[in-house]
Short mmCIF file of C-alpha atoms in Angstrom, two decimals:
data_model
loop_
_atom_site.label_atom_id
_atom_site.label_comp_id
_atom_site.label_asym_id
_atom_site.label_seq_id
_atom_site.Cartn_x
_atom_site.Cartn_y
_atom_site.Cartn_z
CA MET A 1 -110.44 24.38 45.34
CA GLU A 2 -108.83 22.48 42.46
CA LEU A 3 -112.14 22.31 40.59
CA THR A 4 -112.68 26.05 40.94
CA LYS A 5 -109.18 26.73 39.61
CA GLN A 6 -109.81 24.50 36.62
CA GLU A 7 -113.13 26.21 35.96
CA LYS A 8 -111.48 29.63 36.14
CA GLN A 9 -108.77 28.50 33.73
CA ARG A 10 -111.42 27.25 31.30
CA GLU A 11 -113.33 30.54 31.57
CA THR A 12 -110.19 32.57 30.91
CA GLN A 13 -109.32 30.40 27.91
CA GLU A 14 -112.83 30.85 26.52
CA LEU A 15 -112.59 34.61 26.99
CA LEU A 16 -109.22 34.70 25.25
CA GLU A 17 -110.60 32.72 22.32
CA GLU A 18 -113.57 35.09 22.06
CA CYS A 19 -111.25 38.10 22.10
CA LYS A 20 -109.09 36.55 19.39
CA GLY A 21 -112.19 35.95 17.31
CA LEU A 22 -113.26 39.56 17.69
CA LEU A 23 -109.81 41.01 16.94
CA SER A 24 -108.98 38.74 14.00
CA PRO A 25 -110.34 39.82 10.60
CA LYS A 26 -113.41 38.00 9.37
CA PRO A 27 -112.66 35.46 6.64
CA VAL A 28 -113.71 36.47 3.19
CA SER A 29 -116.48 34.31 1.74
CA VAL A 30 -115.93 32.12 -1.30
CA PHE A 31 -118.68 33.97 -3.16
CA PHE A 32 -116.87 37.30 -2.72
CA LYS A 33 -113.62 35.77 -3.99
CA LEU A 34 -115.46 34.37 -7.00
CA TYR A 35 -117.01 37.79 -7.58
CA CYS A 36 -113.55 39.42 -7.52
CA LEU A 37 -112.20 36.74 -9.84
CA THR A 38 -115.08 37.16 -12.30
CA VAL A 39 -114.86 40.95 -12.43
CA MET A 40 -111.07 40.93 -12.80
CA THR A 41 -111.30 38.41 -15.64
CA LEU A 42 -114.05 40.32 -17.47
CA VAL A 43 -112.23 43.65 -17.10
CA ALA A 44 -108.94 42.25 -18.44
CA ALA A 45 -110.59 40.50 -21.40
CA ALA A 46 -113.02 43.32 -22.22
CA TYR A 47 -110.29 45.97 -22.11
CA THR A 48 -108.07 44.10 -24.55
CA VAL A 49 -110.86 43.24 -26.99
CA ALA A 50 -112.51 46.68 -26.83
CA LEU A 51 -109.22 48.49 -27.35
CA ARG A 52 -108.43 46.27 -30.33
CA TYR A 53 -111.90 46.98 -31.73
CA THR A 54 -111.48 50.76 -31.44
CA ARG A 55 -108.08 50.65 -33.16
CA THR A 56 -109.17 48.54 -36.15
CA VAL A 57 -112.84 49.29 -36.87
CA SER A 58 -113.32 53.02 -36.35
CA SER A 59 -112.88 55.18 -39.45
CA ASP A 60 -111.96 58.40 -37.60
CA LEU A 61 -109.15 57.07 -35.41
CA TYR A 62 -108.83 58.84 -32.07
CA PHE A 63 -105.51 59.97 -30.57
CA SER A 64 -104.25 57.27 -28.19
CA THR A 65 -102.19 59.83 -26.25
CA THR A 66 -105.35 61.70 -25.23
CA ALA A 67 -106.95 58.46 -24.03
CA VAL A 68 -103.91 57.72 -21.84
CA CYS A 69 -103.99 61.25 -20.41
CA LEU A 70 -107.73 61.07 -19.72
CA THR A 71 -107.23 57.74 -17.93
CA GLU A 72 -104.73 59.36 -15.54
CA VAL A 73 -107.18 62.17 -14.76
CA ILE A 74 -109.99 59.70 -13.94
CA LYS A 75 -107.65 57.63 -11.76
CA LEU A 76 -106.70 60.75 -9.82
CA PHE A 77 -110.33 61.60 -9.04
CA LEU A 78 -111.07 57.98 -8.08
CA SER A 79 -108.09 58.00 -5.72
CA ILE A 80 -109.32 61.24 -4.13
CA GLY A 81 -112.70 59.59 -3.57
CA MET A 82 -111.09 56.53 -1.95
CA LEU A 83 -108.88 58.76 0.22
CA ALA A 84 -111.96 60.74 1.31
CA ARG A 85 -113.58 57.49 2.39
CA GLU A 86 -110.42 56.50 4.26
CA THR A 87 -109.97 59.82 6.12
CA GLY A 88 -113.63 60.12 7.08
CA ASN A 89 -114.31 63.86 6.54
CA LEU A 90 -113.40 66.72 4.22
CA HIS A 91 -111.21 68.53 6.79
CA ARG A 92 -108.92 65.53 7.22
CA LEU A 93 -108.93 64.96 3.47
CA HIS A 94 -107.82 68.56 2.85
CA ASN A 95 -105.05 68.36 5.46
CA THR A 96 -103.81 65.01 4.15
CA ILE A 97 -103.65 66.21 0.54
CA MET A 98 -101.91 69.47 1.46
CA GLU A 99 -99.33 67.89 3.79
CA GLN A 100 -98.55 64.63 2.02
CA VAL A 101 -99.03 65.61 -1.62
CA PHE A 102 -98.50 69.32 -2.37
CA ARG A 103 -96.02 69.98 0.47
CA SER A 104 -93.93 66.90 -0.29
CA PRO A 105 -92.04 67.70 -3.51
CA LYS A 106 -89.48 64.95 -2.87
CA GLU A 107 -92.22 62.32 -2.73
CA LEU A 108 -93.79 63.68 -5.92
CA LEU A 109 -90.41 63.46 -7.62
CA LYS A 110 -89.94 59.91 -6.32
CA LEU A 111 -93.30 58.82 -7.75
CA SER A 112 -92.64 60.54 -11.07
CA VAL A 113 -90.36 57.62 -11.99
CA PRO A 114 -93.16 55.01 -12.22
CA SER A 115 -95.40 57.70 -13.75
CA VAL A 116 -93.07 58.04 -16.74
CA VAL A 117 -92.71 54.27 -17.05
CA TYR A 118 -96.46 53.61 -16.80
CA ALA A 119 -97.16 56.34 -19.37
CA ILE A 120 -94.81 54.60 -21.81
CA GLN A 121 -96.42 51.23 -21.02
CA ASN A 122 -99.96 52.48 -21.66
CA ASN A 123 -98.99 54.07 -24.97
CA MET A 124 -97.21 50.87 -26.02
CA ALA A 125 -100.42 48.93 -25.29
CA PHE A 126 -102.25 51.03 -27.89
CA ILE A 127 -99.48 50.47 -30.45
CA GLY A 128 -99.41 46.74 -29.70
CA LEU A 129 -103.17 46.27 -30.06
CA SER A 130 -103.17 48.34 -33.25
CA ASN A 131 -100.87 45.75 -34.85
CA LEU A 132 -101.65 42.45 -33.10
CA ASP A 133 -104.82 40.52 -32.43
CA ALA A 134 -106.29 40.74 -28.94
CA ALA A 135 -105.67 37.05 -28.17
CA VAL A 136 -102.06 37.18 -29.40
CA TYR A 137 -101.53 40.35 -27.36
CA GLN A 138 -103.09 38.82 -24.23
CA VAL A 139 -100.84 35.75 -24.39
CA THR A 140 -97.65 37.66 -25.23
CA TYR A 141 -98.29 40.25 -22.53
CA GLN A 142 -97.92 37.50 -19.91
CA LEU A 143 -94.17 37.97 -20.36
CA LYS A 144 -94.65 40.58 -17.63
CA ILE A 145 -94.49 37.66 -15.15
CA PRO A 146 -90.82 36.72 -15.78
CA CYS A 147 -89.91 40.39 -16.12
CA THR A 148 -91.55 41.18 -12.76
CA ALA A 149 -89.89 38.12 -11.23
CA LEU A 150 -86.46 39.27 -12.39
CA CYS A 151 -87.04 42.81 -11.08
CA THR A 152 -88.25 41.37 -7.76
CA VAL A 153 -85.06 39.34 -7.39
CA LEU A 154 -82.79 42.27 -8.31
CA MET A 155 -84.62 45.14 -6.56
CA LEU A 156 -86.28 43.48 -3.54
CA ASN A 157 -83.72 40.70 -2.92
CA ARG A 158 -86.36 37.97 -3.02
CA THR A 159 -85.86 34.39 -4.11
CA LEU A 160 -87.88 32.21 -6.46
CA SER A 161 -88.43 28.51 -6.10
CA ARG A 162 -87.32 26.00 -8.72
CA LEU A 163 -90.94 25.52 -9.74
CA GLN A 164 -91.32 29.26 -10.35
CA TRP A 165 -88.18 29.39 -12.48
CA PHE A 166 -89.43 26.36 -14.43
CA SER A 167 -92.81 28.05 -14.97
CA VAL A 168 -91.02 31.20 -16.20
CA PHE A 169 -89.10 29.09 -18.75
CA MET A 170 -92.34 27.34 -19.80
CA LEU A 171 -94.09 30.69 -20.25
CA CYS A 172 -91.31 32.00 -22.49
CA VAL A 173 -91.50 28.84 -24.63
CA GLY A 174 -95.27 29.29 -24.91
CA VAL A 175 -94.94 32.90 -26.06
CA ILE A 176 -92.31 31.87 -28.64
CA LEU A 177 -94.76 29.30 -30.05
CA VAL A 178 -97.54 31.90 -30.21
CA GLN A 179 -95.29 34.35 -32.06
CA TRP A 180 -93.71 31.70 -34.31
CA THR A 181 -96.66 31.67 -36.71
CA PRO A 182 -99.06 34.36 -35.38
CA ALA A 183 -102.76 33.72 -35.82
CA GLN A 184 -104.30 35.94 -38.51
CA ALA A 185 -107.54 37.91 -38.24
CA THR A 186 -109.52 37.70 -41.49
CA LYS A 187 -112.07 40.44 -40.73
CA VAL A 188 -109.53 43.20 -40.00
CA GLN A 189 -108.92 45.42 -43.03
CA VAL A 190 -106.51 47.87 -41.36
CA GLU A 191 -102.82 47.65 -42.31
CA GLN A 192 -100.82 46.06 -39.49
CA ASN A 193 -97.17 45.50 -38.59
CA PRO A 194 -96.86 42.41 -36.34
CA PHE A 195 -93.15 43.04 -35.66
CA LEU A 196 -93.91 46.58 -34.46
CA GLY A 197 -96.69 45.18 -32.27
CA PHE A 198 -94.34 42.64 -30.68
CA VAL A 199 -91.70 45.32 -30.01
CA ALA A 200 -94.38 47.48 -28.40
CA ILE A 201 -95.44 44.58 -26.14
CA ALA A 202 -91.80 43.91 -25.22
CA ILE A 203 -91.36 47.53 -24.13
CA ALA A 204 -94.69 47.46 -22.25
CA VAL A 205 -93.65 44.25 -20.46
CA LEU A 206 -90.33 45.76 -19.33
CA CYS A 207 -92.10 48.88 -18.14
CA SER A 208 -94.74 46.87 -16.28
CA GLY A 209 -92.18 44.75 -14.43
CA PHE A 210 -89.95 47.64 -13.37
CA ALA A 211 -92.73 50.10 -12.46
CA GLY A 212 -94.70 47.52 -10.47
CA VAL A 213 -91.71 46.45 -8.35
CA TYR A 214 -90.53 50.07 -7.91
CA PHE A 215 -93.99 51.13 -6.71
CA GLU A 216 -94.13 48.16 -4.31
CA LYS A 217 -90.74 49.16 -2.89
CA VAL A 218 -91.92 52.74 -2.36
CA LEU A 219 -95.12 51.54 -0.66
CA LYS A 220 -93.27 49.29 1.75
CA SER A 221 -90.64 51.92 2.62
CA SER A 222 -93.16 54.03 4.59
CA ASP A 223 -96.61 53.95 6.19
CA THR A 224 -98.09 56.42 3.70
CA SER A 225 -101.58 55.54 2.48
CA LEU A 226 -101.89 53.68 -0.83
CA TRP A 227 -104.31 56.32 -2.11
CA VAL A 228 -101.88 59.14 -1.26
CA ARG A 229 -99.17 57.33 -3.20
CA ASN A 230 -101.58 56.87 -6.09
CA MET A 231 -102.38 60.59 -6.08
CA GLN A 232 -98.68 61.48 -6.11
CA MET A 233 -98.15 59.14 -9.06
CA TYR A 234 -101.22 60.25 -11.02
CA LEU A 235 -100.43 63.97 -10.63
CA SER A 236 -97.04 63.33 -12.21
CA GLY A 237 -98.72 61.06 -14.76
CA ILE A 238 -101.11 63.79 -15.88
CA ALA A 239 -98.23 66.23 -16.46
CA ILE A 240 -96.21 63.59 -18.33
CA THR A 241 -99.08 62.39 -20.53
CA LEU A 242 -100.08 65.97 -21.36
CA ALA A 243 -96.51 66.55 -22.51
CA GLY A 244 -96.83 63.38 -24.59
CA VAL A 245 -100.02 64.69 -26.22
CA TYR A 246 -98.30 67.98 -27.12
CA LEU A 247 -95.09 66.38 -28.43
CA THR A 248 -96.74 63.53 -30.37
CA ASP A 249 -100.09 64.83 -31.62
CA GLY A 250 -100.01 68.50 -30.62
CA ALA A 251 -100.71 70.04 -34.02
CA GLU A 252 -103.50 67.61 -34.92
CA VAL A 253 -105.12 67.89 -31.48
CA MET A 254 -105.19 71.68 -31.82
CA GLU A 255 -106.76 71.33 -35.26
CA LYS A 256 -109.29 68.50 -34.65
CA GLY A 257 -109.85 68.71 -30.91
CA PHE A 258 -108.85 66.67 -27.84
CA PHE A 259 -111.82 64.30 -28.14
CA PHE A 260 -111.63 63.77 -31.90
CA GLY A 261 -112.73 60.25 -32.89
CA TYR A 262 -114.19 59.43 -29.48
CA THR A 263 -117.10 56.98 -29.58
CA PRO A 264 -118.96 55.14 -26.80
CA TRP A 265 -116.51 52.26 -27.31
CA VAL A 266 -113.52 54.56 -26.76
CA VAL A 267 -115.13 55.93 -23.58
CA PHE A 268 -115.67 52.33 -22.47
CA VAL A 269 -111.96 51.57 -23.03
CA VAL A 270 -110.92 54.62 -20.97
CA PHE A 271 -113.33 53.58 -18.21
CA LEU A 272 -111.97 50.01 -18.10
CA SER A 273 -108.40 51.25 -18.05
CA SER A 274 -109.17 53.64 -15.19
CA VAL A 275 -111.15 51.24 -13.02
CA GLY A 276 -109.07 48.16 -13.81
CA GLY A 277 -105.89 49.43 -12.18
CA LEU A 278 -107.64 50.45 -8.96
CA TYR A 279 -109.73 47.29 -8.83
CA THR A 280 -106.60 45.15 -9.07
CA SER A 281 -105.51 46.37 -5.62
CA ILE A 282 -108.79 45.07 -4.14
CA VAL A 283 -108.33 41.72 -5.87
CA VAL A 284 -104.73 41.42 -4.60
CA LYS A 285 -105.93 42.14 -1.05
CA TYR A 286 -108.72 39.55 -0.92
CA THR A 287 -107.50 36.78 -3.22
CA ASP A 288 -104.32 34.77 -3.70
CA ASN A 289 -101.89 34.17 -6.55
CA ILE A 290 -103.66 30.97 -7.62
CA MET A 291 -106.92 32.82 -8.23
CA LYS A 292 -105.04 35.58 -10.07
CA GLY A 293 -103.48 32.90 -12.25
CA PHE A 294 -106.87 31.41 -13.06
CA SER A 295 -108.12 34.92 -13.86
CA ALA A 296 -105.28 35.56 -16.31
CA ALA A 297 -105.83 32.19 -17.99
CA ALA A 298 -109.59 32.77 -18.22
CA ALA A 299 -108.99 36.24 -19.70
CA ILE A 300 -106.82 34.64 -22.41
CA VAL A 301 -109.57 32.15 -23.25
CA LEU A 302 -112.25 34.87 -23.38
CA SER A 303 -110.04 37.09 -25.55
CA THR A 304 -109.46 34.20 -27.93
CA VAL A 305 -113.18 33.43 -28.22
CA ALA A 306 -113.97 37.12 -28.78
CA SER A 307 -111.23 37.42 -31.40
CA VAL A 308 -112.56 34.42 -33.32
CA THR A 309 -116.10 35.86 -33.22
CA LEU A 310 -115.41 39.56 -33.86
CA PHE A 311 -112.20 39.59 -35.90
CA GLY A 312 -112.28 36.20 -37.63
CA LEU A 313 -109.14 34.94 -35.89
CA ARG A 314 -107.79 31.69 -37.34
CA ILE A 315 -106.21 29.62 -34.59
CA THR A 316 -103.09 27.67 -35.57
CA ALA A 317 -101.63 24.60 -33.85
CA THR A 318 -98.64 26.57 -32.54
CA PHE A 319 -100.93 29.27 -31.15
CA ALA A 320 -103.10 26.71 -29.34
CA SER A 321 -100.15 24.80 -27.87
CA GLY A 322 -98.34 28.00 -26.87
CA THR A 323 -101.46 29.34 -25.19
CA MET A 324 -101.85 26.11 -23.21
CA LEU A 325 -98.24 26.33 -22.03
CA VAL A 326 -98.73 29.95 -20.93
CA CYS A 327 -101.92 29.12 -18.98
CA VAL A 328 -100.25 26.16 -17.20
CA SER A 329 -97.14 28.21 -16.39
CA ILE A 330 -99.26 31.01 -14.87
CA TYR A 331 -100.93 28.45 -12.60
CA LEU A 332 -97.60 26.86 -11.58
CA TYR A 333 -96.00 30.24 -10.88
CA GLY A 334 -98.83 31.19 -8.50
CA LEU A 335 -98.60 28.03 -6.38
CA PRO A 336 -97.50 28.81 -2.80
CA LYS A 337 -93.99 27.86 -1.74
CA GLN A 338 -93.70 24.82 0.50
CA ASP A 339 -92.68 25.63 4.07
CA THR A 340 -89.82 23.24 4.80
CA SER A 341 -88.98 24.70 8.21
CA LYS A 342 -91.37 22.36 10.07
CA VAL A 343 -90.04 19.36 8.17
CA THR A 344 -86.44 20.21 9.05
CA LYS A 345 -87.38 20.69 12.72
CA LEU A 346 -89.08 17.28 12.79
CA ASP A 347 -86.07 15.68 11.10
CA SER A 348 -83.70 17.24 13.65
CA LYS A 349 -85.86 16.01 16.54
CA ASN A 350 -85.98 12.52 15.07
CA SER A 351 -82.21 12.47 14.61
CA GLU A 352 -81.69 13.63 18.22
CA SER A 353 -83.99 10.89 19.55
CA LYS A 354 -82.15 8.29 17.46
CA GLN A 355 -78.81 9.46 18.85
CA LYS A 356 -80.17 9.18 22.41
CA LEU A 357 -81.34 5.65 21.71
CA ILE A 358 -77.92 4.73 20.33
CA THR A 359 -76.12 6.15 23.38
CA VAL A 360 -78.46 4.24 25.72
#
């Protein structure tokens, strides 16, 4: 009888393990993670370099406000497509959009806040890359990490480790070195204002940190689908960016047309901007902060190589050392926090056993 009980217990344990294996999500392969890392790196580097190219080489300069507006429209349609895949059929898609988007004015108003901020950020990116080299922009834009960290502490009540605070300080020092004597591009003939470019990046960084943390807080406050939230944000974004087109370039757009100055390179920039934001959510889901840090560092290296080749960038010693500091700080910031709970439990158990031995 004892043997049969043991056999039954083993069978039940095996069944439980099989059930756990079926219910638990399948681990993502290393090749898929590398694929995500490669695509994210190429998108980030290509977007920066291509945007810089369109703002410095083209003779008939396009209106950046129209590009930002067109990006919001494409993102909206991509989100509708992803929501259709999530709901399964057109009837559910229609009901979801009507109930959670058009019949929820409060939620639309709530998501209009990051829409305004992201619209400002995207327009500042065009101003920054019109006045700074792609590599300098890519390095300086990493200031979004300390800005996001500060917003996370203030808005989400999270804590940062000492290593993360040290990496934030190191990143700021690296950006200061890069901006101390900015690298010059010899092949760019367009008049530039580096100070204006740095101010634009500073505004974009502040917008990125606040909007990202605000959107995360809204997502975690309810069980609403990510794609529904994206639709709510992009609908507001389209209205806001259209207002920006009218207020900034309204007269010239009416005279020359909405798509004035558009080339295949400009279309490529709009495509990268549209797909890049949505693809980031997939990367965040299937990879970790360390891989994201490597991706950011690799994008900086690729942007630097492209800037040297296409724009004749002359790399200075301060730029090289500052870039190295930024890359190392990104890696350190993404390292996982050490779980000290198990260590403290073991220490407490050891102390209790020592006390027992002393009393004996």
